[in-house]
Amino acid sequence: MSTNPTLYRFHGGLHLQDHKAESLVNPLQQASLADELVIRVSQHIGEANTPVVNVGDAVKRGQLLAESHEFVSAPVHAPASGVIKAIEARPIAHPSGQTADCFVMVPWAGEEQSQSKVAHSQDPREQLKTIRAAGIVGLGGAVFPSAAKLATALKTGIDTLIINGAECEPYITCDDSLMQHKPEDVVRGIAILQNILQPRQTLVGIEDNKAAAIQAMQQALLQSELMNTAVVSIPTLYPSGGEKQLIKILTGHEVHSGELAFDMGIFCQNVGTCSAIARAIDHHEPLISRIVTVTGPGIKNPGNWITPLGTPIRHLIELAGGYSVQQPKLIMGGPMMGLDLKSDQVPVVKATNCILVLNQEDQPEPQDCIRCGRCEQVCPAQLLPQQLYWNSHAHQFENAEQYHLFDCIECGCCSAVCPSHIPLVQYYRFAKSEIWEQRRKTYKSDRSRKRHEFREARLLKKKQMDEERRRQKREALAKKKQAEQKGAADKGTKTQNADAVQAALERVKARKKTQHIKPKNTTELTEAQQRQIDEAEARRKKITRDDS
Amino acid sequence: MTLSSSPYVTPSASTNRIMLNVLIALVPGTIAYIWFFGVGIVVNIVFAIGFALLFESLVLWLRKRPLKPYLADYSAVVTAWLFALCIPMHSPWWLVATGIGFAMIAGKHLYGGLGFNPFNPAMVGYVVLLISFPKEMTTWFLPIQVSGESLNIAQAFAYSLGYADIQQWDALTSATPLDQYKTSLGQNMMISEIRQSPVFGDFAGLGWEWIANWWFIGGLYLLFTKTIRWHIPFGVIMGMLIPAFILYVTNPDSVASPGFHLFSGGLMLGAFFIATDPVSASTTNKGRLLYGFMIGMLVFVIRNWGGFPDGVAFAVLLANMAVPLIDYYTQPRTFGVNPPDEHH
């Protein structure tokens, strides 16, 4: 069980000062409830949620707050019992200080927490449903809905289940403390995943700078008697916790460019997610809290807190003794890939693994690239970061794509070693978003062009039909004239005129009548049919509007 | 709002530090140079650095760029120092000014300054002088150990500024060992005969061989501090050694030994200090090996069949030209793109 299999190396990577000890001095603690919780309506990657409760509603701990019926989505639940004070746009963790819809909730003070084990189903399908209903997402940072990932993986079949406990970013210890203090939760989660996926083998990858976590996990595994499951100690080298890197280390396989891990029968899940899955199945507890590391040189008492989602970061800072520097710089996540926070009022979300408080320092001015190639030496994706930089800088996005821009995992190694202090990753993010924007535009203009062409064709057809009708009419008229001229020879002119007037009146009458009569096939419509017609009408109107 | 994006780590390296490392690595070889040839080289270095900073400031001023960050990156100092080591000692001041001026203005700033020049600026300056002033560029002084005397610092300055009686020192000048080797071979002399000349030492030029040793030691410092990587020096040395060895083994009478070639002229300095200029070198590992190999081989070709006794400058410039092509064809295999054998 503890035998280390052959390990493989990925290219590059960095040996970083890990700064893990600071936040591991204190044991894992339960964070107190803040006076106000701010819960984002959507906290996952995928389709947006819609609120199912209203302002003023009293909600219970674990009650559903928002959901979506789309496949790639995860519902959000009340992290505590309380009253929904507002549903409004609040600042969220986003580098540009963006806002998003949030529930603002005032929790009841002193509410009890039920920890009792409840009966659960062994049926994988039922378990999958429970995982989906519990709103579980990948807690390693990607926040991809776990149920969607599992369901997709089930279709292809899984050979190897990889549990990611690498936690390679400096400072962050939330997974480390989870494995140290609650390894049985993680192992239980692994057992559930095994029940659903039926993998041939399971490998738990943990960096070797977490000896206590490795030991605790091995112990818990021994007690669980899980088969074909091993804890693997991997060398500490950033970014070994990147999914593709971890897969390479443990199996030697490279996830093909543009593909996903389960395309090669591998399923990767973070240890925190395993624990959340265990709580959802065993305790029917949805994902309403997570472990957050509060650490860094700018905080007084670093540590790990089990934090209700929606807790404002300010509250966590206070729990950690407050700032110890004059000008704190707040980062959500680690120093290598984290996000710059503009305010400490933003709430904890499912993706929040760490609050890093640094001292605000002047960044060195970027200089010109001297092509030293250090970026290339450390790039775990074996890219040419320098070429990507030149091309992104010069807006040569097509060239950047040819240099495999989209295989960049934005780990930040290149920026960290750049002697010219060029914010390389920033350039790659910029280039990626520009390319996405261009694609969106191309898609849109393609669609408009097709519509336009269709309309032109339709108008042309109509014109031709009108022409044909007019021609037929002219012919008919000409025939009639001939006939009338024939008749005029037989009858007198006066009666002929009176007849003509009479006939015209009849025609007008008839036409008026037909205008009120609808075609017969639309007289008796079902509601559904009527709706379809209305929708079609609306679409038609919209198209004509768009086209004009 | 200041633009801020991860990673948030204190940078571990800086361009200034890289350049400073190169300067540190140049010190032992420069001291050896002084030991064998006297303080004249110091005059070269002082003039070169002075003019380099002057021209750099001038262009920066014309380009409306801030002076301080650009002058403080030591890149001009490195270029100047290397250039000063390449040209003959006791060069007149105007020769130094012309060469380094061409290096800084045409070789560096006309292309956009540091990081944008496709050619090694020091070599651009050197080659311009070599072609334009062949007499001045082939007037080399004998090692102290052969001639028995050298100029002191005041005399050296006076000489460079044109105030000294140049005729007086003529006896001290001589062709370089490489030059002598080439001319002698042209006269159908045997290697063993050529080696009788007092300018030759144990295995290469007297004095020169030891200076080359110290460049090698400086190069090791650069490798040890990770200022450079091994690929380019290794490529240069192999590019020289392999053909030299093959020819030497087949024809030892008319071809100098690989050791002679390795420790003669500018090869060692070129391998560790000139070819490794990152701006004008290849950037991929495979490319660097190829680029280095190309330089080594070209030096050997020029020395044996070309019109110049040494060929480091031309070899470097030719290889510089091939860099975009080398870089394009030596891209590493991106992670996940056509992975090698999937079965282990």
Short mmCIF file of C-alpha atoms in Angstrom, two decimals, chain A residues 103-503:
data_model
loop_
_atom_site.label_atom_id
_atom_site.label_comp_id
_atom_site.label_asym_id
_atom_site.label_seq_id
_atom_site.Cartn_x
_atom_site.Cartn_y
_atom_site.Cartn_z
CA PHE A 103 -27.36 36.47 -1.53
CA VAL A 104 -26.78 38.71 1.45
CA MET A 105 -27.77 36.76 4.52
CA VAL A 106 -27.95 37.48 8.23
CA PRO A 107 -27.35 34.18 10.03
CA TRP A 108 -29.01 33.25 13.33
CA ALA A 109 -26.54 33.31 16.15
CA GLY A 110 -25.78 30.08 18.02
CA GLU A 111 -27.33 27.59 15.63
CA GLU A 112 -26.46 23.97 16.23
CA GLN A 113 -24.79 21.73 13.69
CA SER A 114 -25.97 18.25 13.11
CA GLN A 115 -23.12 15.81 12.58
CA SER A 116 -25.11 12.60 12.77
CA LYS A 117 -24.48 9.93 10.20
CA VAL A 118 -27.53 9.12 8.11
CA ALA A 119 -28.40 6.18 5.95
CA HIS A 120 -26.99 6.40 2.48
CA SER A 121 -27.36 4.57 -0.79
CA GLN A 122 -24.68 2.29 -2.23
CA ASP A 123 -26.10 2.70 -5.71
CA PRO A 124 -23.60 4.68 -7.82
CA ARG A 125 -26.40 6.40 -9.67
CA GLU A 126 -28.01 7.55 -6.42
CA GLN A 127 -24.62 8.70 -5.13
CA LEU A 128 -24.03 10.69 -8.30
CA LYS A 129 -27.41 12.37 -7.80
CA THR A 130 -26.53 13.21 -4.20
CA ILE A 131 -23.17 14.68 -5.29
CA ARG A 132 -24.91 16.83 -7.85
CA ALA A 133 -27.58 17.98 -5.41
CA ALA A 134 -24.92 18.81 -2.84
CA GLY A 135 -23.38 21.37 -5.20
CA ILE A 136 -19.94 19.79 -5.12
CA VAL A 137 -17.31 21.25 -7.42
CA GLY A 138 -13.57 20.68 -7.80
CA LEU A 139 -12.08 22.35 -4.75
CA GLY A 140 -8.56 22.40 -6.12
CA GLY A 141 -9.33 25.63 -7.85
CA ALA A 142 -11.08 24.70 -11.10
CA VAL A 143 -14.56 24.56 -9.47
CA PHE A 144 -15.82 22.28 -12.24
CA PRO A 145 -19.05 20.55 -11.15
CA SER A 146 -17.99 17.11 -9.88
CA ALA A 147 -21.17 15.30 -10.88
CA ALA A 148 -20.82 16.45 -14.49
CA LYS A 149 -17.19 15.33 -14.48
CA LEU A 150 -18.11 11.94 -13.00
CA ALA A 151 -21.00 11.37 -15.39
CA THR A 152 -18.78 12.15 -18.39
CA ALA A 153 -16.00 9.92 -17.07
CA LEU A 154 -18.47 7.06 -16.60
CA LYS A 155 -19.17 7.08 -20.33
CA THR A 156 -15.52 6.53 -21.25
CA GLY A 157 -14.62 4.28 -18.33
CA ILE A 158 -11.81 4.95 -15.87
CA ASP A 159 -8.65 2.95 -15.41
CA THR A 160 -6.82 5.10 -12.90
CA LEU A 161 -8.25 7.34 -10.22
CA ILE A 162 -5.78 10.01 -9.15
CA ILE A 163 -6.34 11.87 -5.92
CA ASN A 164 -4.53 15.19 -5.92
CA GLY A 165 -2.99 16.01 -2.55
CA ALA A 166 0.12 17.59 -4.05
CA GLU A 167 -0.71 21.15 -3.01
CA CYS A 168 2.37 22.48 -4.75
CA GLU A 169 1.80 26.20 -4.38
CA PRO A 170 3.77 27.87 -1.62
CA TYR A 171 1.94 29.05 1.53
CA ILE A 172 -1.28 27.05 0.93
CA THR A 173 -1.92 24.27 3.47
CA CYS A 174 -5.67 23.70 3.37
CA ASP A 175 -5.30 20.25 1.77
CA ASP A 176 -2.33 19.45 3.99
CA SER A 177 -4.28 20.20 7.17
CA LEU A 178 -7.32 18.33 5.85
CA MET A 179 -5.20 15.23 5.25
CA GLN A 180 -3.53 15.59 8.61
CA HIS A 181 -6.66 16.18 10.65
CA LYS A 182 -9.43 14.46 8.72
CA PRO A 183 -7.78 11.80 6.59
CA GLU A 184 -10.74 9.44 7.16
CA ASP A 185 -13.05 11.91 5.34
CA VAL A 186 -10.72 11.92 2.35
CA VAL A 187 -10.45 8.13 2.33
CA ARG A 188 -14.21 7.80 2.63
CA GLY A 189 -14.56 10.12 -0.39
CA ILE A 190 -12.08 7.97 -2.29
CA ALA A 191 -14.18 4.89 -1.49
CA ILE A 192 -17.28 6.59 -2.89
CA LEU A 193 -15.44 7.64 -6.06
CA GLN A 194 -14.19 4.07 -6.44
CA ASN A 195 -17.75 2.80 -6.03
CA ILE A 196 -18.93 5.09 -8.81
CA LEU A 197 -16.01 4.80 -11.22
CA GLN A 198 -14.73 1.27 -10.50
CA PRO A 199 -11.11 2.13 -11.38
CA ARG A 200 -8.39 -0.53 -11.67
CA GLN A 201 -6.10 1.45 -9.39
CA THR A 202 -6.15 4.57 -7.25
CA LEU A 203 -3.09 6.74 -6.61
CA VAL A 204 -3.01 9.49 -4.02
CA GLY A 205 -0.22 11.91 -4.97
CA ILE A 206 1.23 13.98 -2.15
CA GLU A 207 4.39 16.13 -2.32
CA ASP A 208 7.13 14.86 -0.03
CA ASN A 209 7.27 18.08 1.97
CA LYS A 210 4.05 16.93 3.69
CA ALA A 211 5.34 14.00 5.71
CA ALA A 212 2.60 14.24 8.35
CA ALA A 213 -0.14 14.25 5.73
CA ILE A 214 1.41 11.27 3.93
CA GLN A 215 1.56 9.32 7.18
CA ALA A 216 -1.98 10.22 8.21
CA MET A 217 -3.33 9.25 4.82
CA GLN A 218 -1.47 5.94 4.84
CA GLN A 219 -2.83 5.19 8.29
CA ALA A 220 -6.40 5.98 7.28
CA LEU A 221 -6.03 3.91 4.11
CA LEU A 222 -4.79 0.94 6.13
CA GLN A 223 -7.83 1.11 8.36
CA SER A 224 -10.21 1.49 5.43
CA GLU A 225 -8.95 -1.68 3.72
CA LEU A 226 -9.47 -0.14 0.29
CA MET A 227 -8.03 -2.31 -2.47
CA ASN A 228 -5.51 -1.19 -5.11
CA THR A 229 -5.11 2.19 -3.50
CA ALA A 230 -1.74 3.72 -2.71
CA VAL A 231 -0.41 6.93 -1.27
CA VAL A 232 2.47 8.07 -3.47
CA SER A 233 5.04 10.49 -2.18
CA ILE A 234 6.15 12.68 -5.07
CA PRO A 235 9.11 15.08 -5.17
CA THR A 236 8.29 18.64 -4.20
CA LEU A 237 8.50 20.59 -7.41
CA TYR A 238 6.12 23.31 -8.49
CA PRO A 239 3.68 22.75 -10.34
CA SER A 240 3.42 19.03 -9.57
CA GLY A 241 -0.17 19.63 -8.44
CA GLY A 242 -1.22 20.71 -11.92
CA GLU A 243 -3.52 17.95 -13.16
CA LYS A 244 -1.50 17.20 -16.29
CA GLN A 245 1.78 17.32 -14.39
CA LEU A 246 0.52 15.03 -11.63
CA ILE A 247 -0.77 12.52 -14.18
CA LYS A 248 2.63 12.57 -15.88
CA ILE A 249 4.46 12.08 -12.57
CA LEU A 250 2.29 9.17 -11.46
CA THR A 251 1.60 7.37 -14.73
CA GLY A 252 4.13 8.65 -17.25
CA HIS A 253 1.28 9.53 -19.59
CA GLU A 254 0.80 12.95 -21.10
CA VAL A 255 -2.74 14.19 -21.53
CA HIS A 256 -2.83 15.02 -25.22
CA SER A 257 -2.97 18.64 -26.19
CA GLY A 258 -6.59 19.77 -26.38
CA GLU A 259 -7.90 16.64 -24.66
CA LEU A 260 -8.98 15.88 -21.12
CA ALA A 261 -7.67 13.39 -18.60
CA PHE A 262 -10.59 10.99 -18.93
CA ASP A 263 -9.95 10.73 -22.66
CA MET A 264 -7.14 8.44 -21.53
CA GLY A 265 -9.06 6.75 -18.75
CA ILE A 266 -7.74 8.86 -15.91
CA PHE A 267 -9.89 10.69 -13.41
CA CYS A 268 -8.33 13.33 -11.19
CA GLN A 269 -9.93 14.71 -8.07
CA ASN A 270 -8.63 16.94 -5.31
CA VAL A 271 -8.53 15.69 -1.69
CA GLY A 272 -10.81 18.51 -0.55
CA THR A 273 -13.40 17.42 -3.09
CA CYS A 274 -13.17 13.83 -1.78
CA SER A 275 -13.90 15.06 1.71
CA ALA A 276 -16.87 17.12 0.47
CA ILE A 277 -18.21 14.08 -1.38
CA ALA A 278 -17.94 11.99 1.81
CA ARG A 279 -19.87 14.58 3.79
CA ALA A 280 -22.54 14.80 1.11
CA ILE A 281 -23.09 11.04 0.96
CA ASP A 282 -22.65 10.15 4.63
CA HIS A 283 -24.12 13.23 6.31
CA HIS A 284 -26.34 14.61 3.56
CA GLU A 285 -24.45 17.85 4.02
CA PRO A 286 -24.18 19.96 0.88
CA LEU A 287 -21.04 21.93 0.15
CA ILE A 288 -21.49 24.89 2.49
CA SER A 289 -18.07 25.22 4.01
CA ARG A 290 -14.47 24.61 3.07
CA ILE A 291 -11.02 24.84 4.61
CA VAL A 292 -9.33 28.17 3.93
CA THR A 293 -5.67 28.91 4.67
CA VAL A 294 -5.07 32.42 5.94
CA THR A 295 -1.35 33.08 5.79
CA GLY A 296 1.49 35.22 4.60
CA PRO A 297 3.98 37.68 6.04
CA GLY A 298 1.23 40.28 6.42
CA ILE A 299 -0.97 38.36 8.89
CA LYS A 300 -0.47 37.94 12.63
CA ASN A 301 -1.59 34.37 13.34
CA PRO A 302 -1.65 32.28 10.18
CA GLY A 303 -3.70 29.09 10.20
CA ASN A 304 -6.44 27.01 8.60
CA TRP A 305 -10.11 27.56 9.22
CA ILE A 306 -13.18 25.49 8.31
CA THR A 307 -15.03 28.43 6.85
CA PRO A 308 -18.72 28.76 5.94
CA LEU A 309 -18.99 29.83 2.30
CA GLY A 310 -19.97 33.47 2.06
CA THR A 311 -17.83 34.55 5.00
CA PRO A 312 -16.32 37.94 4.17
CA ILE A 313 -12.53 37.74 4.00
CA ARG A 314 -12.30 40.57 6.50
CA HIS A 315 -13.84 38.21 9.09
CA LEU A 316 -11.16 35.58 8.44
CA ILE A 317 -8.44 38.21 8.68
CA GLU A 318 -9.78 39.15 12.12
CA LEU A 319 -9.83 35.50 13.20
CA ALA A 320 -6.17 35.34 12.17
CA GLY A 321 -5.30 38.26 14.41
CA GLY A 322 -5.48 40.99 11.79
CA TYR A 323 -2.89 42.48 9.50
CA SER A 324 0.67 42.82 10.67
CA VAL A 325 1.73 45.21 7.94
CA GLN A 326 0.75 48.76 7.10
CA GLN A 327 -0.07 48.12 3.46
CA PRO A 328 -1.33 44.58 3.09
CA LYS A 329 -1.60 43.08 -0.37
CA LEU A 330 -4.41 40.51 -0.51
CA ILE A 331 -4.28 37.51 -2.77
CA MET A 332 -6.88 34.79 -3.15
CA GLY A 333 -4.99 31.57 -3.84
CA GLY A 334 -1.25 31.11 -3.81
CA PRO A 335 1.56 33.43 -4.83
CA MET A 336 2.08 31.71 -8.18
CA MET A 337 -1.45 31.60 -9.59
CA GLY A 338 -3.57 33.60 -7.16
CA LEU A 339 -5.79 36.56 -7.85
CA ASP A 340 -5.12 40.06 -6.67
CA LEU A 341 -8.00 41.18 -4.39
CA LYS A 342 -9.02 44.80 -4.39
CA SER A 343 -10.87 44.63 -1.08
CA ASP A 344 -11.18 42.41 2.01
CA GLN A 345 -14.98 42.66 1.81
CA VAL A 346 -15.25 40.00 -0.88
CA PRO A 347 -16.68 36.68 0.31
CA VAL A 348 -15.20 33.20 0.50
CA VAL A 349 -16.46 31.05 -2.39
CA LYS A 350 -16.06 27.37 -3.24
CA ALA A 351 -12.82 28.22 -5.08
CA THR A 352 -11.19 30.02 -2.13
CA ASN A 353 -8.38 27.79 -0.89
CA CYS A 354 -6.16 30.46 0.56
CA ILE A 355 -6.02 34.09 1.57
CA LEU A 356 -2.45 35.23 1.23
CA VAL A 357 -1.48 38.53 2.81
CA LEU A 358 1.74 39.99 1.47
CA ASN A 359 3.38 43.30 2.07
CA GLN A 360 2.63 45.79 -0.67
CA GLU A 361 5.94 46.13 -2.45
CA ASP A 362 7.01 48.02 -5.49
CA GLN A 363 7.26 45.67 -8.41
CA PRO A 364 10.48 46.08 -10.39
CA GLU A 365 10.01 47.80 -13.73
CA PRO A 366 9.87 45.37 -16.65
CA GLN A 367 12.91 45.62 -18.91
CA ASP A 368 13.41 44.43 -22.47
CA CYS A 369 13.63 40.69 -23.03
CA ILE A 370 17.24 39.61 -23.53
CA ARG A 371 16.21 36.18 -24.86
CA CYS A 372 18.02 34.41 -22.05
CA GLY A 373 15.65 31.45 -22.35
CA ARG A 374 15.26 30.84 -18.62
CA CYS A 375 11.51 30.81 -19.11
CA GLU A 376 11.86 27.88 -21.46
CA GLN A 377 13.98 25.93 -18.99
CA VAL A 378 11.27 26.07 -16.32
CA CYS A 379 8.14 25.74 -18.46
CA PRO A 380 6.29 22.56 -17.39
CA ALA A 381 4.34 22.60 -20.66
CA GLN A 382 7.59 22.65 -22.66
CA LEU A 383 6.56 25.80 -24.45
CA LEU A 384 8.73 28.63 -25.72
CA PRO A 385 7.40 31.32 -23.37
CA GLN A 386 9.59 33.90 -25.01
CA GLN A 387 8.13 33.30 -28.47
CA LEU A 388 4.66 33.40 -26.97
CA TYR A 389 5.58 36.71 -25.37
CA TRP A 390 6.88 38.28 -28.60
CA ASN A 391 3.83 37.15 -30.50
CA SER A 392 1.34 38.19 -27.82
CA HIS A 393 3.13 41.51 -27.42
CA ALA A 394 2.96 42.14 -31.16
CA HIS A 395 -0.69 40.96 -31.33
CA GLN A 396 0.37 38.10 -33.60
CA PHE A 397 -2.21 35.83 -32.04
CA GLU A 398 -2.21 33.26 -34.81
CA ASN A 399 1.52 32.78 -34.38
CA ALA A 400 1.06 32.53 -30.64
CA GLU A 401 -1.46 29.76 -31.21
CA GLN A 402 1.01 27.95 -33.43
CA TYR A 403 3.44 28.10 -30.54
CA HIS A 404 0.76 26.24 -28.53
CA LEU A 405 -0.48 29.17 -26.48
CA PHE A 406 -3.47 27.13 -25.35
CA ASP A 407 -1.25 24.47 -23.78
CA CYS A 408 -0.04 27.09 -21.32
CA ILE A 409 -1.35 26.32 -17.83
CA GLU A 410 -0.52 29.81 -16.53
CA CYS A 411 1.55 28.37 -13.67
CA GLY A 412 3.73 31.48 -13.56
CA CYS A 413 7.12 29.72 -13.57
CA CYS A 414 8.31 31.76 -16.54
CA SER A 415 7.40 35.08 -14.96
CA ALA A 416 9.02 34.06 -11.70
CA VAL A 417 12.43 33.45 -13.27
CA CYS A 418 12.40 36.25 -15.84
CA PRO A 419 15.45 38.45 -15.19
CA SER A 420 13.79 41.28 -17.09
CA HIS A 421 10.74 41.02 -14.80
CA ILE A 422 8.31 40.81 -17.69
CA PRO A 423 4.78 39.82 -16.53
CA LEU A 424 4.74 37.00 -19.09
CA VAL A 425 1.62 35.19 -17.86
CA GLN A 426 -0.32 38.42 -18.09
CA TYR A 427 0.55 38.59 -21.79
CA TYR A 428 -0.63 35.01 -22.31
CA ARG A 429 -3.93 35.64 -20.54
CA PHE A 430 -4.38 38.72 -22.69
CA ALA A 431 -3.63 36.80 -25.89
CA LYS A 432 -5.98 33.96 -24.92
CA SER A 433 -8.87 36.30 -24.17
CA GLU A 434 -8.25 38.20 -27.41
CA ILE A 435 -8.36 34.96 -29.37
CA TRP A 436 -11.58 33.89 -27.63
CA GLU A 437 -13.08 37.28 -28.39
CA GLN A 438 -12.06 37.00 -32.04
CA ARG A 439 -13.61 33.54 -32.25
CA ARG A 440 -16.82 34.81 -30.74
CA LYS A 441 -16.88 37.61 -33.28
CA THR A 442 -16.13 35.28 -36.18
CA TYR A 443 -18.90 32.96 -35.04
CA LYS A 444 -21.31 35.88 -34.79
CA SER A 445 -20.40 37.36 -38.16
CA ASP A 446 -20.57 33.93 -39.79
CA ARG A 447 -24.04 33.49 -38.42
CA SER A 448 -25.11 36.97 -39.57
CA ARG A 449 -23.66 36.34 -43.00
CA LYS A 450 -25.57 33.07 -43.32
CA ARG A 451 -28.75 34.78 -42.24
CA HIS A 452 -28.19 37.58 -44.67
CA GLU A 453 -27.58 35.17 -47.54
CA PHE A 454 -30.68 33.24 -46.59
CA ARG A 455 -32.72 36.42 -46.55
CA GLU A 456 -31.37 37.49 -49.94
CA ALA A 457 -32.27 34.11 -51.38
CA ARG A 458 -35.71 34.30 -49.83
CA LEU A 459 -36.33 37.79 -51.22
CA LEU A 460 -35.12 36.73 -54.64
CA LYS A 461 -37.45 33.75 -54.60
CA LYS A 462 -40.35 35.95 -53.54
CA LYS A 463 -39.58 38.39 -56.33
CA GLN A 464 -39.52 35.59 -58.87
CA MET A 465 -42.80 34.23 -57.56
CA ASP A 466 -44.40 37.68 -57.67
CA GLU A 467 -43.18 38.12 -61.20
CA GLU A 468 -44.64 34.76 -62.16
CA ARG A 469 -47.94 35.63 -60.55
CA ARG A 470 -48.10 38.96 -62.34
CA ARG A 471 -47.32 37.28 -65.63
CA GLN A 472 -50.10 34.75 -65.07
CA LYS A 473 -52.46 37.56 -64.17
CA ARG A 474 -51.55 39.49 -67.29
CA GLU A 475 -52.16 36.41 -69.37
CA ALA A 476 -55.48 35.80 -67.71
CA LEU A 477 -56.44 39.42 -68.25
CA ALA A 478 -55.46 39.28 -71.87
CA LYS A 479 -57.57 36.16 -72.35
CA LYS A 480 -60.48 37.78 -70.61
CA LYS A 481 -60.18 40.87 -72.75
CA GLN A 482 -60.27 38.74 -75.81
CA ALA A 483 -63.36 36.99 -74.51
CA GLU A 484 -65.00 40.30 -73.63
CA GLN A 485 -64.24 41.75 -76.98
CA LYS A 486 -65.93 38.75 -78.44
CA GLY A 487 -68.97 39.23 -76.14
CA ALA A 488 -69.13 42.98 -76.85
CA ALA A 489 -69.79 42.19 -80.42
CA ASP A 490 -72.90 40.24 -79.27
CA LYS A 491 -74.31 42.58 -76.54
CA GLY A 492 -75.05 46.26 -76.17
CA THR A 493 -72.55 48.63 -74.56
CA LYS A 494 -74.81 49.83 -71.72
CA THR A 495 -75.59 46.48 -70.12
CA GLN A 496 -71.97 45.53 -70.52
CA ASN A 497 -70.93 48.52 -68.40
CA ALA A 498 -73.53 47.78 -65.71
CA ASP A 499 -72.36 44.18 -65.59
CA ALA A 500 -68.78 45.32 -65.20
CA VAL A 501 -69.65 47.57 -62.23
CA GLN A 502 -71.64 44.80 -60.64
CA ALA A 503 -68.79 42.35 -61.08
#
